[in-house]
């Protein structure tokens, strides 16, 4: 506690320096609310300081989530934080903007009849996948009832073993068997040839992934669609596709518009994406769309009053800020198709550049050079004898502030340990060059390291920076 020489306790005045105030002289409340208020500038400073040693978002190449938006977008979003997206009566124009985003996205995904597409914004792809999964389950149940299946039996969902955890959650929440098609070592995605062996009349749907989180590779949706077209011709128990395009949904339409993965495919009936991945918005926005209204079961559409009329609400969450929706719309009108194309193409070029530099070191086998998602994914070459592992390299990079994870691939490929660099819009060539310098230096340090951390007899343990 601060005391002066004469009277004991001192008081603050308007010119007391921030770090000389009485409040700055004691710890901030942590687990119990403080009795007295704090001055706003001090509260701001103390919390900001507390967050200071967290990673630098721009150097975090582990995440797909956006780490840069233009000043005008940030301004617009902070000015609209108080708008509640669900309150469509109070904020009808925000509701209109959400609908415009849905139309824009349905058009990017080549929906056949724009007017007939139905969709919603969500907090992210996890919520969107949950909705799409429920729609599949409800549709399956209706079919199953009509066809006289045993409804006490557990239905299943078919997906590649490279699925994102939201699908595991969906299956646990809804008591569904998660049937994993093992990822193929050559293409690092679902192998369509074996797909049918996983499908039966209790299959609620197949999920194709446009951008497998582990590797950045795309499932071959055209091939999956063909397999299911043939299957559906032979049976009443039709199986349709949902595409989890969390990362690829707002990337592919700009750099590879000819790739057929979307509503152009006969059996694709719903798609989700994360606006906060390659949609280029800060975290908190996702989208779920159904090709035709009829694919979204009526039970999942709830009506709210909207300016005397009715407005359907589909999302799980009720109140949340509309600012992310507004941020998404800002990007759409600000960037346009050409703006998105340039940004995404540049991002892919940087990924190719990194893959090329990594290849040239002679140390790595490249699994994705950025040709699908702009993600560079690599393992140490097996025939190169080294005393260190990729986990050590991740740690070296972390010392320079780069977060680049190392982890094993999923089931049946778990012996392959890979490292992954997710390129995003704000990773430019200069930064990529700095990263390569740090990486090469890290390799050199490890090659020359006097102390080796791995025991000769035991397997190297998983440690260091993983994801
Ligand atoms: C990121 C991701 C998700 C989850 O998305 P959130 O927007 O983070 O909820 C789901 N599926 C895939 C394939 C992803 O890459």
Short mmCIF file of C-alpha atoms and ligand atoms in Angstrom, two decimals:
data_model
loop_
_atom_site.label_atom_id
_atom_site.label_comp_id
_atom_site.label_asym_id
_atom_site.label_seq_id
_atom_site.Cartn_x
_atom_site.Cartn_y
_atom_site.Cartn_z
CA UNK A 1 0.00 0.00 0.00
CA UNK A 2 1.25 3.52 -0.84
CA UNK A 3 1.98 5.94 2.05
CA UNK A 4 3.33 9.49 2.03
CA UNK A 5 5.71 10.83 4.67
CA UNK A 6 3.30 12.87 6.81
CA UNK A 7 -0.25 11.66 6.80
CA UNK A 8 -0.14 8.02 6.06
CA UNK A 9 -2.40 7.15 3.12
CA UNK A 10 -2.11 8.99 -0.21
CA UNK A 11 -5.00 9.85 -2.51
CA UNK A 12 -5.17 9.74 -6.28
CA UNK A 13 -5.73 12.93 -8.22
CA UNK A 14 -6.43 13.49 -11.90
CA UNK A 15 -2.73 13.67 -12.72
CA UNK A 16 -1.64 10.59 -10.81
CA UNK A 17 0.27 8.40 -13.24
CA UNK A 18 -1.64 5.26 -14.19
CA UNK A 19 0.85 2.90 -12.63
CA UNK A 20 1.10 5.12 -9.53
CA UNK A 21 -2.59 4.96 -8.63
CA UNK A 22 -3.79 3.24 -5.50
CA UNK A 23 -5.71 0.70 -7.49
CA UNK A 24 -2.59 -0.19 -9.47
CA UNK A 25 -0.90 -0.98 -6.19
CA UNK A 26 -2.93 -4.09 -5.45
CA UNK A 27 -3.73 -7.19 -7.49
CA UNK A 28 -6.86 -7.10 -9.66
CA UNK A 29 -9.87 -9.21 -8.66
CA UNK A 30 -9.51 -12.71 -10.05
CA UNK A 31 -11.97 -15.24 -8.72
CA UNK A 32 -14.27 -12.99 -6.73
CA UNK A 33 -15.77 -9.73 -7.85
CA UNK A 34 -13.99 -6.67 -6.40
CA UNK A 35 -15.83 -4.51 -3.85
CA UNK A 36 -14.97 -1.21 -5.53
CA UNK A 37 -14.98 -0.10 -9.16
CA UNK A 38 -11.74 0.46 -11.08
CA UNK A 39 -11.03 3.40 -13.31
CA UNK A 40 -11.74 2.42 -16.94
CA UNK A 41 -8.27 3.26 -18.28
CA UNK A 42 -6.69 1.22 -15.51
CA UNK A 43 -9.05 -1.74 -16.02
CA UNK A 44 -8.20 -1.59 -19.72
CA UNK A 45 -4.46 -1.46 -19.12
CA UNK A 46 -4.40 -4.24 -16.54
CA UNK A 47 -6.36 -6.67 -18.67
CA UNK A 48 -4.40 -5.78 -21.77
CA UNK A 49 -1.19 -6.42 -19.84
CA UNK A 50 -2.44 -9.72 -18.61
CA UNK A 51 -3.04 -10.85 -22.20
CA UNK A 52 0.34 -9.62 -23.35
CA UNK A 53 2.22 -12.89 -23.31
CA UNK A 54 -0.26 -14.73 -25.49
CA UNK A 55 0.84 -15.75 -28.96
CA UNK A 56 0.85 -13.23 -31.77
CA UNK A 57 -2.18 -14.09 -33.90
CA UNK A 58 -0.51 -13.18 -37.19
CA UNK A 59 2.33 -15.60 -36.44
CA UNK A 60 -0.06 -18.37 -35.51
CA UNK A 61 0.07 -20.56 -38.59
CA UNK A 62 -1.82 -23.33 -36.81
CA UNK A 63 -5.23 -21.74 -37.25
CA UNK A 64 -7.55 -21.35 -40.21
CA UNK A 65 -9.28 -18.45 -38.48
CA UNK A 66 -8.89 -14.94 -39.77
CA UNK A 67 -6.31 -12.72 -38.11
CA UNK A 68 -6.64 -9.62 -40.24
CA UNK A 69 -9.47 -7.34 -41.31
CA UNK A 70 -9.36 -3.88 -42.79
CA UNK A 71 -9.76 -0.89 -40.49
CA UNK A 72 -13.07 0.08 -42.04
CA UNK A 73 -14.41 -3.42 -41.44
CA UNK A 74 -13.28 -3.36 -37.82
CA UNK A 75 -14.86 0.06 -37.35
CA UNK A 76 -18.12 -1.07 -38.86
CA UNK A 77 -18.12 -4.21 -36.76
CA UNK A 78 -17.36 -2.41 -33.51
CA UNK A 79 -20.09 0.09 -34.29
CA UNK A 80 -22.63 -2.70 -34.67
CA UNK A 81 -21.68 -4.85 -31.68
CA UNK A 82 -24.92 -4.07 -29.86
CA UNK A 83 -27.15 -5.33 -32.66
CA UNK A 84 -28.71 -8.64 -31.78
CA UNK A 85 -28.83 -10.78 -34.91
CA UNK A 86 -31.91 -12.68 -33.77
CA UNK A 87 -34.00 -9.57 -33.22
CA UNK A 88 -35.28 -9.23 -36.73
CA UNK A 89 -38.05 -6.84 -35.78
CA UNK A 90 -35.72 -4.33 -34.22
CA UNK A 91 -33.05 -4.77 -36.88
CA UNK A 92 -34.84 -5.61 -40.14
CA UNK A 93 -31.99 -4.30 -42.27
CA UNK A 94 -29.53 -6.58 -40.52
CA UNK A 95 -31.88 -9.47 -41.27
CA UNK A 96 -31.94 -8.34 -44.90
CA UNK A 97 -28.14 -8.26 -44.98
CA UNK A 98 -27.99 -11.80 -43.60
CA UNK A 99 -30.36 -12.93 -46.38
CA UNK A 100 -28.22 -11.18 -48.99
CA UNK A 101 -25.15 -13.03 -47.70
CA UNK A 102 -27.05 -16.32 -47.99
CA UNK A 103 -28.02 -15.47 -51.58
CA UNK A 104 -24.45 -14.49 -52.44
CA UNK A 105 -23.09 -17.73 -50.99
CA UNK A 106 -25.76 -19.89 -52.64
CA UNK A 107 -24.79 -18.30 -55.92
CA UNK A 108 -21.09 -18.97 -55.29
CA UNK A 109 -22.03 -22.60 -54.59
CA UNK A 110 -24.05 -22.84 -57.82
CA UNK A 111 -27.43 -23.47 -56.26
CA UNK A 112 -29.92 -24.18 -59.05
CA UNK A 113 -32.79 -21.95 -57.94
CA UNK A 114 -31.60 -19.06 -55.85
CA UNK A 115 -35.04 -18.32 -54.52
CA UNK A 116 -35.45 -21.87 -53.34
CA UNK A 117 -32.22 -22.09 -51.34
CA UNK A 118 -32.65 -21.80 -47.61
CA UNK A 119 -29.93 -21.14 -45.09
CA UNK A 120 -28.79 -19.37 -41.99
CA UNK A 121 -25.82 -17.71 -40.43
CA UNK A 122 -24.36 -19.46 -37.39
CA UNK A 123 -21.58 -18.89 -34.89
CA UNK A 124 -19.29 -21.09 -36.96
CA UNK A 125 -19.16 -24.34 -38.86
CA UNK A 126 -19.69 -26.41 -35.71
CA UNK A 127 -23.18 -25.02 -35.27
CA UNK A 128 -23.78 -25.25 -39.02
CA UNK A 129 -22.69 -28.93 -39.08
CA UNK A 130 -24.96 -29.67 -36.14
CA UNK A 131 -27.91 -28.25 -38.08
CA UNK A 132 -27.00 -30.09 -41.27
CA UNK A 133 -26.57 -33.30 -39.30
CA UNK A 134 -29.97 -32.91 -37.65
CA UNK A 135 -31.59 -32.27 -41.01
CA UNK A 136 -30.02 -35.50 -42.32
CA UNK A 137 -31.20 -37.42 -39.28
CA UNK A 138 -34.78 -36.11 -39.48
CA UNK A 139 -35.02 -36.83 -43.19
CA UNK A 140 -33.62 -40.30 -42.72
CA UNK A 141 -36.13 -41.03 -39.94
CA UNK A 142 -39.04 -40.05 -42.12
CA UNK A 143 -37.79 -42.31 -44.91
CA UNK A 144 -37.02 -45.10 -42.47
CA UNK A 145 -40.55 -44.93 -41.04
CA UNK A 146 -42.09 -45.13 -44.48
CA UNK A 147 -39.90 -48.05 -45.45
CA UNK A 148 -40.60 -49.87 -42.19
CA UNK A 149 -37.08 -49.97 -40.72
CA UNK A 150 -36.44 -50.85 -37.10
CA UNK A 151 -36.22 -47.39 -35.55
CA UNK A 152 -34.73 -48.68 -32.31
CA UNK A 153 -31.52 -49.47 -34.18
CA UNK A 154 -28.77 -46.89 -34.16
CA UNK A 155 -28.40 -44.94 -37.41
CA UNK A 156 -24.95 -44.08 -38.76
CA UNK A 157 -23.10 -41.26 -40.45
CA UNK A 158 -20.32 -41.95 -42.95
CA UNK A 159 -17.31 -39.64 -43.08
CA UNK A 160 -13.56 -39.81 -43.64
CA UNK A 161 -11.34 -40.48 -40.63
CA UNK A 162 -9.98 -36.97 -41.14
CA UNK A 163 -13.22 -35.51 -39.77
CA UNK A 164 -13.30 -32.44 -37.56
CA UNK A 165 -14.34 -32.97 -33.94
CA UNK A 166 -17.73 -31.27 -34.44
CA UNK A 167 -18.93 -34.46 -36.21
CA UNK A 168 -17.93 -36.60 -33.28
CA UNK A 169 -19.91 -34.25 -31.04
CA UNK A 170 -22.89 -34.43 -33.36
CA UNK A 171 -22.86 -38.22 -33.27
CA UNK A 172 -22.52 -38.34 -29.48
CA UNK A 173 -25.27 -35.77 -28.90
CA UNK A 174 -27.66 -37.55 -31.24
CA UNK A 175 -26.70 -41.13 -30.53
CA UNK A 176 -25.48 -41.87 -34.03
CA UNK A 177 -22.69 -44.24 -35.03
CA UNK A 178 -19.78 -42.38 -36.59
CA UNK A 179 -18.56 -44.61 -39.43
CA UNK A 180 -15.10 -43.64 -40.52
CA UNK A 181 -13.78 -44.35 -43.96
CA UNK A 182 -10.02 -44.50 -43.42
CA UNK A 183 -8.08 -41.74 -45.10
CA UNK A 184 -6.09 -43.06 -48.01
CA UNK A 185 -2.31 -42.62 -47.69
CA UNK A 186 -1.91 -41.61 -51.31
CA UNK A 187 -4.63 -39.01 -51.68
CA UNK A 188 -4.90 -38.15 -47.95
CA UNK A 189 -8.69 -38.01 -48.19
CA UNK A 190 -11.68 -40.38 -48.38
CA UNK A 191 -11.22 -43.22 -50.82
CA UNK A 192 -14.48 -43.35 -52.85
CA UNK A 193 -13.85 -46.96 -53.97
CA UNK A 194 -14.50 -48.41 -50.55
CA UNK A 195 -17.32 -46.02 -49.66
CA UNK A 196 -20.17 -48.42 -50.35
CA UNK A 197 -18.92 -50.97 -47.84
CA UNK A 198 -19.73 -48.45 -45.09
CA UNK A 199 -23.24 -47.65 -46.27
CA UNK A 200 -26.49 -49.40 -45.40
CA UNK A 201 -30.14 -48.50 -44.92
CA UNK A 202 -29.35 -46.97 -41.53
CA UNK A 203 -27.00 -44.39 -43.05
CA UNK A 204 -28.38 -40.89 -42.51
CA UNK A 205 -25.90 -39.40 -44.97
CA UNK A 206 -22.34 -39.11 -46.19
CA UNK A 207 -20.25 -36.10 -45.24
CA UNK A 208 -17.61 -35.03 -47.74
CA UNK A 209 -14.94 -32.64 -46.52
CA UNK A 210 -13.71 -29.75 -48.65
CA UNK A 211 -10.48 -29.21 -46.84
CA UNK A 212 -9.55 -31.95 -44.38
CA UNK A 213 -8.30 -30.21 -41.29
CA UNK A 214 -5.27 -32.48 -40.88
CA UNK A 215 -3.87 -32.10 -44.38
CA UNK A 216 -5.82 -29.43 -46.25
CA UNK A 217 -6.75 -32.01 -48.91
CA UNK A 218 -10.20 -32.19 -50.54
CA UNK A 219 -12.38 -35.27 -50.62
CA UNK A 220 -13.14 -36.14 -54.25
CA UNK A 221 -16.77 -35.08 -54.13
CA UNK A 222 -17.44 -35.71 -57.78
CA UNK A 223 -16.38 -39.35 -57.34
CA UNK A 224 -18.38 -39.71 -54.11
CA UNK A 225 -21.40 -38.28 -55.89
CA UNK A 226 -21.04 -40.81 -58.71
CA UNK A 227 -20.78 -43.73 -56.32
CA UNK A 228 -23.93 -42.58 -54.55
CA UNK A 229 -25.82 -41.91 -57.78
CA UNK A 230 -25.27 -45.52 -58.77
CA UNK A 231 -26.17 -46.75 -55.30
CA UNK A 232 -29.35 -44.67 -55.12
CA UNK A 233 -30.56 -46.13 -58.41
CA UNK A 234 -30.58 -49.57 -56.85
CA UNK A 235 -32.40 -48.82 -53.60
CA UNK A 236 -35.23 -47.00 -51.88
CA UNK A 237 -32.87 -46.14 -49.03
CA UNK A 238 -31.35 -43.10 -50.70
CA UNK A 239 -28.18 -41.61 -49.30
CA UNK A 240 -27.29 -37.98 -49.85
CA UNK A 241 -24.24 -35.81 -49.25
CA UNK A 242 -23.53 -32.94 -46.93
CA UNK A 243 -20.30 -31.07 -47.70
CA UNK A 244 -18.34 -29.78 -44.74
CA UNK A 245 -16.69 -26.90 -46.58
CA UNK A 246 -15.64 -25.08 -43.41
CA UNK A 247 -12.37 -24.01 -45.01
CA UNK A 248 -12.87 -24.58 -48.72
CA UNK A 249 -16.38 -23.15 -49.15
CA UNK A 250 -15.25 -19.57 -49.60
CA UNK A 251 -11.88 -20.42 -51.12
CA UNK A 252 -12.54 -22.79 -54.01
CA UNK A 253 -15.23 -20.68 -55.76
CA UNK A 254 -12.62 -17.98 -56.29
CA UNK A 255 -9.50 -19.93 -57.24
CA UNK A 256 -10.89 -23.09 -58.79
CA UNK A 257 -14.46 -22.33 -59.89
CA UNK A 258 -14.44 -25.28 -62.30
CA UNK A 259 -14.02 -27.84 -59.50
CA UNK A 260 -17.34 -29.60 -59.07
CA UNK A 261 -17.91 -30.13 -55.37
CA UNK A 262 -21.00 -28.04 -54.65
CA UNK A 263 -24.73 -27.90 -55.47
CA UNK A 264 -23.92 -28.78 -59.09
CA UNK A 265 -23.54 -32.36 -57.88
CA UNK A 266 -26.79 -34.27 -57.85
CA UNK A 267 -26.57 -35.73 -54.38
CA UNK A 268 -25.09 -32.73 -52.56
CA UNK A 269 -28.01 -31.23 -50.72
CA UNK A 270 -26.47 -29.14 -47.96
CA UNK A 271 -23.17 -27.32 -47.38
CA UNK A 272 -21.61 -25.44 -44.51
CA UNK A 273 -18.67 -23.07 -44.30
CA UNK A 274 -16.93 -20.87 -41.77
CA UNK A 275 -17.08 -17.19 -42.69
CA UNK A 276 -14.19 -16.75 -40.27
CA UNK A 277 -11.86 -19.02 -42.26
CA UNK A 278 -11.36 -18.14 -45.93
CA UNK A 279 -14.49 -15.96 -45.78
CA UNK A 280 -11.98 -13.50 -44.26
CA UNK A 281 -14.06 -12.39 -41.22
CA UNK A 282 -12.89 -12.42 -37.59
CA UNK A 283 -14.10 -15.46 -35.58
CA UNK A 284 -17.79 -15.89 -34.87
CA UNK A 285 -19.49 -16.55 -38.22
CA UNK A 286 -20.52 -19.64 -40.16
CA UNK A 287 -23.10 -20.52 -42.79
CA UNK A 288 -25.36 -23.51 -43.46
CA UNK A 289 -27.31 -23.79 -46.71
CA UNK A 290 -29.72 -26.34 -48.17
CA UNK A 291 -30.10 -26.67 -51.93
CA UNK A 292 -33.89 -26.73 -51.79
CA UNK A 293 -36.26 -25.80 -49.04
CA UNK A 294 -37.62 -29.35 -48.98
CA UNK A 295 -34.26 -30.70 -47.74
CA UNK A 296 -34.60 -28.84 -44.48
CA UNK A 297 -37.28 -30.67 -42.46
CA UNK A 298 -40.10 -28.44 -41.34
CA UNK A 299 -39.54 -29.42 -37.69
CA UNK A 300 -36.22 -27.56 -37.75
CA UNK A 301 -37.70 -24.28 -38.93
CA UNK A 302 -39.10 -22.07 -36.19
CA UNK A 303 -41.14 -19.02 -37.00
CA UNK A 304 -40.62 -15.66 -35.31
CA UNK A 305 -42.69 -12.55 -35.89
CA UNK A 306 -41.06 -10.21 -38.33
CA UNK A 307 -42.65 -6.83 -38.94
CA UNK A 308 -46.12 -8.26 -39.00
CA UNK A 309 -45.01 -11.22 -41.10
CA UNK A 310 -43.24 -14.40 -40.16
CA UNK A 311 -39.53 -14.99 -40.39
CA UNK A 312 -38.05 -18.47 -40.16
CA UNK A 313 -35.22 -19.04 -37.71
CA UNK A 314 -33.11 -22.10 -38.11
CA UNK A 315 -29.96 -21.54 -36.04
CA UNK A 316 -29.44 -23.15 -32.63
CA UNK A 317 -28.15 -20.06 -30.86
CA UNK A 318 -30.58 -17.27 -30.12
CA UNK A 319 -28.91 -13.99 -29.16
CA UNK A 320 -25.57 -12.98 -30.59
CA UNK A 321 -24.05 -9.88 -32.07
CA UNK A 322 -24.79 -9.16 -35.71
CA UNK A 323 -21.40 -7.57 -36.26
CA UNK A 324 -19.86 -10.70 -37.82
CA UNK A 325 -22.70 -10.91 -40.34
CA UNK A 326 -22.11 -7.27 -41.16
CA UNK A 327 -18.36 -7.96 -41.44
CA UNK A 328 -19.10 -10.75 -43.92
CA UNK A 329 -21.28 -8.47 -46.02
CA UNK A 330 -18.59 -5.78 -45.89
CA UNK A 331 -16.09 -8.25 -47.35
CA UNK A 332 -18.50 -9.35 -50.08
CA UNK A 333 -19.19 -5.84 -51.31
CA UNK A 334 -15.72 -4.47 -50.63
CA UNK A 335 -13.75 -7.28 -52.27
CA UNK A 336 -16.09 -8.61 -54.91
CA UNK A 337 -15.20 -11.74 -56.81
CA UNK A 338 -11.98 -10.22 -58.11
CA UNK A 339 -10.82 -9.06 -54.68
CA UNK A 340 -11.41 -12.47 -53.15
CA UNK A 341 -9.75 -14.13 -56.11
CA UNK A 342 -6.60 -12.03 -55.79
CA UNK A 343 -6.30 -12.55 -52.05
CA UNK A 344 -6.88 -16.29 -52.23
CA UNK A 345 -4.59 -16.72 -55.24
CA UNK A 346 -1.83 -14.82 -53.46
CA UNK A 347 -2.33 -17.00 -50.40
CA UNK A 348 -2.01 -20.11 -52.55
CA UNK A 349 1.09 -18.73 -54.27
CA UNK A 350 2.72 -18.19 -50.88
CA UNK A 351 1.84 -21.78 -49.92
CA UNK A 352 3.50 -23.06 -53.11
CA UNK A 353 6.53 -20.90 -52.40
CA UNK A 354 6.88 -22.36 -48.89
CA UNK A 355 6.37 -25.92 -50.15
CA UNK A 356 9.05 -25.37 -52.76
CA UNK A 357 11.55 -24.01 -50.24
CA UNK A 358 10.82 -26.88 -47.85
CA UNK A 359 11.24 -29.44 -50.60
CA UNK A 360 14.60 -27.96 -51.53
CA UNK A 361 15.98 -28.60 -48.05
CA UNK A 362 15.89 -32.29 -48.96
CA UNK A 363 14.61 -33.12 -45.49
CA UNK A 364 10.87 -33.26 -46.05
CA UNK A 365 8.25 -35.25 -47.86
CA UNK A 366 5.52 -32.82 -48.90
CA UNK A 367 1.97 -34.11 -48.46
CA UNK A 368 0.17 -30.95 -49.51
CA UNK A 369 2.00 -28.20 -51.36
CA UNK A 370 -0.97 -25.88 -51.11
CA UNK A 371 -2.70 -27.21 -54.21
CA UNK A 372 -6.01 -27.89 -52.47
CA UNK A 373 -6.32 -25.57 -49.49
CA UNK A 374 -3.32 -23.21 -49.22
CA UNK A 375 -1.93 -25.42 -46.49
CA UNK A 376 1.55 -26.86 -46.52
CA UNK A 377 1.80 -30.23 -44.92
CA UNK A 378 5.00 -32.26 -44.64
CA UNK A 379 6.77 -35.03 -42.81
CA UNK A 380 10.44 -35.78 -42.31
CA UNK A 381 11.75 -38.07 -45.03
CA UNK A 382 12.07 -41.57 -43.67
CA UNK A 383 15.44 -42.29 -45.20
CA UNK A 384 17.09 -39.23 -43.69
CA UNK A 385 18.55 -40.20 -40.33
CA UNK A 386 18.10 -37.43 -37.81
CA UNK A 387 18.44 -37.14 -34.05
CA UNK A 388 15.56 -34.69 -33.81
CA UNK A 389 11.85 -34.76 -34.63
CA UNK A 390 9.33 -32.32 -36.03
CA UNK A 391 8.21 -31.62 -32.48
CA UNK A 392 11.67 -30.21 -31.80
CA UNK A 393 11.40 -28.06 -34.88
CA UNK A 394 7.99 -26.74 -33.75
CA UNK A 395 9.58 -25.74 -30.47
CA UNK A 396 12.45 -24.00 -32.25
CA UNK A 397 9.96 -22.02 -34.32
CA UNK A 398 7.93 -21.14 -31.25
CA UNK A 399 11.01 -19.45 -29.81
CA UNK A 400 10.74 -17.04 -32.75
CA UNK A 401 7.00 -16.58 -32.19
CA UNK A 402 5.78 -18.90 -34.99
CA UNK A 403 3.10 -21.36 -33.99
CA UNK A 404 3.39 -24.31 -36.36
CA UNK A 405 1.95 -27.54 -35.02
CA UNK A 406 3.23 -31.10 -35.33
CA UNK A 407 0.83 -34.01 -34.89
CA UNK A 408 0.14 -37.58 -35.98
CA UNK A 409 -2.39 -38.25 -38.76
CA UNK A 410 -5.68 -39.99 -37.83
CA UNK A 411 -6.49 -43.71 -37.63
CA UNK A 412 -4.37 -46.11 -39.71
CA UNK A 413 -1.98 -43.32 -40.70
CA UNK A 414 -1.04 -42.43 -37.12
CA UNK A 415 2.56 -43.44 -37.76
CA UNK A 416 2.94 -40.44 -40.02
CA UNK A 417 3.91 -37.38 -38.00
CA UNK A 418 3.32 -34.19 -39.92
CA UNK A 419 3.83 -30.50 -39.56
CA UNK A 420 1.33 -28.06 -41.01
CA UNK A 421 1.51 -24.43 -42.09
CA UNK A 422 -1.85 -22.79 -42.74
CA UNK A 423 -1.35 -19.86 -45.11
CA UNK A 424 -3.80 -17.03 -44.69
CA UNK A 425 -4.42 -13.74 -46.45
CA UNK A 426 -2.16 -11.83 -44.07
CA UNK A 427 0.88 -14.08 -44.56
CA UNK A 428 2.71 -12.26 -47.30
CA UNK A 429 5.89 -13.22 -49.15
CA UNK A 430 8.10 -11.21 -46.83
CA UNK A 431 6.75 -12.93 -43.75
CA UNK A 432 7.01 -16.29 -45.47
CA UNK A 433 10.66 -15.49 -46.25
CA UNK A 434 11.30 -14.66 -42.58
CA UNK A 435 9.61 -17.89 -41.58
CA UNK A 436 11.86 -19.88 -43.91
CA UNK A 437 14.95 -18.19 -42.47
CA UNK A 438 13.86 -19.09 -38.96
CA UNK A 439 13.03 -22.62 -40.01
CA UNK A 440 16.40 -23.17 -41.70
CA UNK A 441 18.16 -21.73 -38.70
CA UNK A 442 16.14 -24.01 -36.44
CA UNK A 443 17.19 -27.03 -38.48
CA UNK A 444 20.81 -26.00 -38.25
CA UNK A 445 20.58 -25.54 -34.49
CA UNK A 446 18.99 -28.94 -34.11
CA UNK A 447 21.56 -30.61 -36.35
CA UNK A 448 24.32 -29.15 -34.18
CA UNK A 449 22.57 -29.60 -30.84
CA UNK A 450 24.91 -30.98 -28.20
CA UNK A 451 22.12 -32.20 -25.93
CA UNK A 452 19.74 -34.71 -27.43
CA UNK A 453 16.37 -35.04 -25.80
CA UNK A 454 15.31 -38.42 -27.11
CA UNK A 455 16.35 -41.55 -25.28
CA UNK A 456 17.84 -44.09 -27.64
CA UNK A 457 15.60 -46.95 -26.59
CA UNK A 458 12.24 -45.31 -26.05
CA UNK A 459 9.93 -43.99 -28.72
CA UNK A 460 9.98 -40.21 -29.09
CA UNK A 461 7.15 -38.83 -26.99
CA UNK A 462 4.52 -36.42 -28.17
CA UNK A 463 5.45 -33.11 -26.63
CA UNK A 464 6.21 -29.58 -27.70
CA UNK A 465 3.77 -27.57 -29.71
CA UNK A 466 0.97 -29.76 -31.01
CA UNK A 467 -2.48 -28.85 -32.18
C1 LIG B 1 -12.83 -25.59 -38.69
C2 LIG B 1 -13.62 -26.73 -39.13
C3 LIG B 1 -14.84 -27.04 -38.50
C4 LIG B 1 -15.34 -26.27 -37.31
O1 LIG B 1 -15.57 -24.96 -37.68
P1 LIG B 1 -15.76 -23.75 -36.66
O2 LIG B 1 -16.14 -22.65 -37.57
O3 LIG B 1 -14.44 -23.56 -36.00
O4 LIG B 1 -16.84 -24.13 -35.71
C5 LIG B 1 -15.58 -28.09 -38.99
N1 LIG B 1 -15.16 -28.82 -40.04
C6 LIG B 1 -13.99 -28.56 -40.67
C7 LIG B 1 -13.58 -29.40 -41.84
C8 LIG B 1 -13.18 -27.51 -40.23
O5 LIG B 1 -12.04 -27.25 -40.86
#
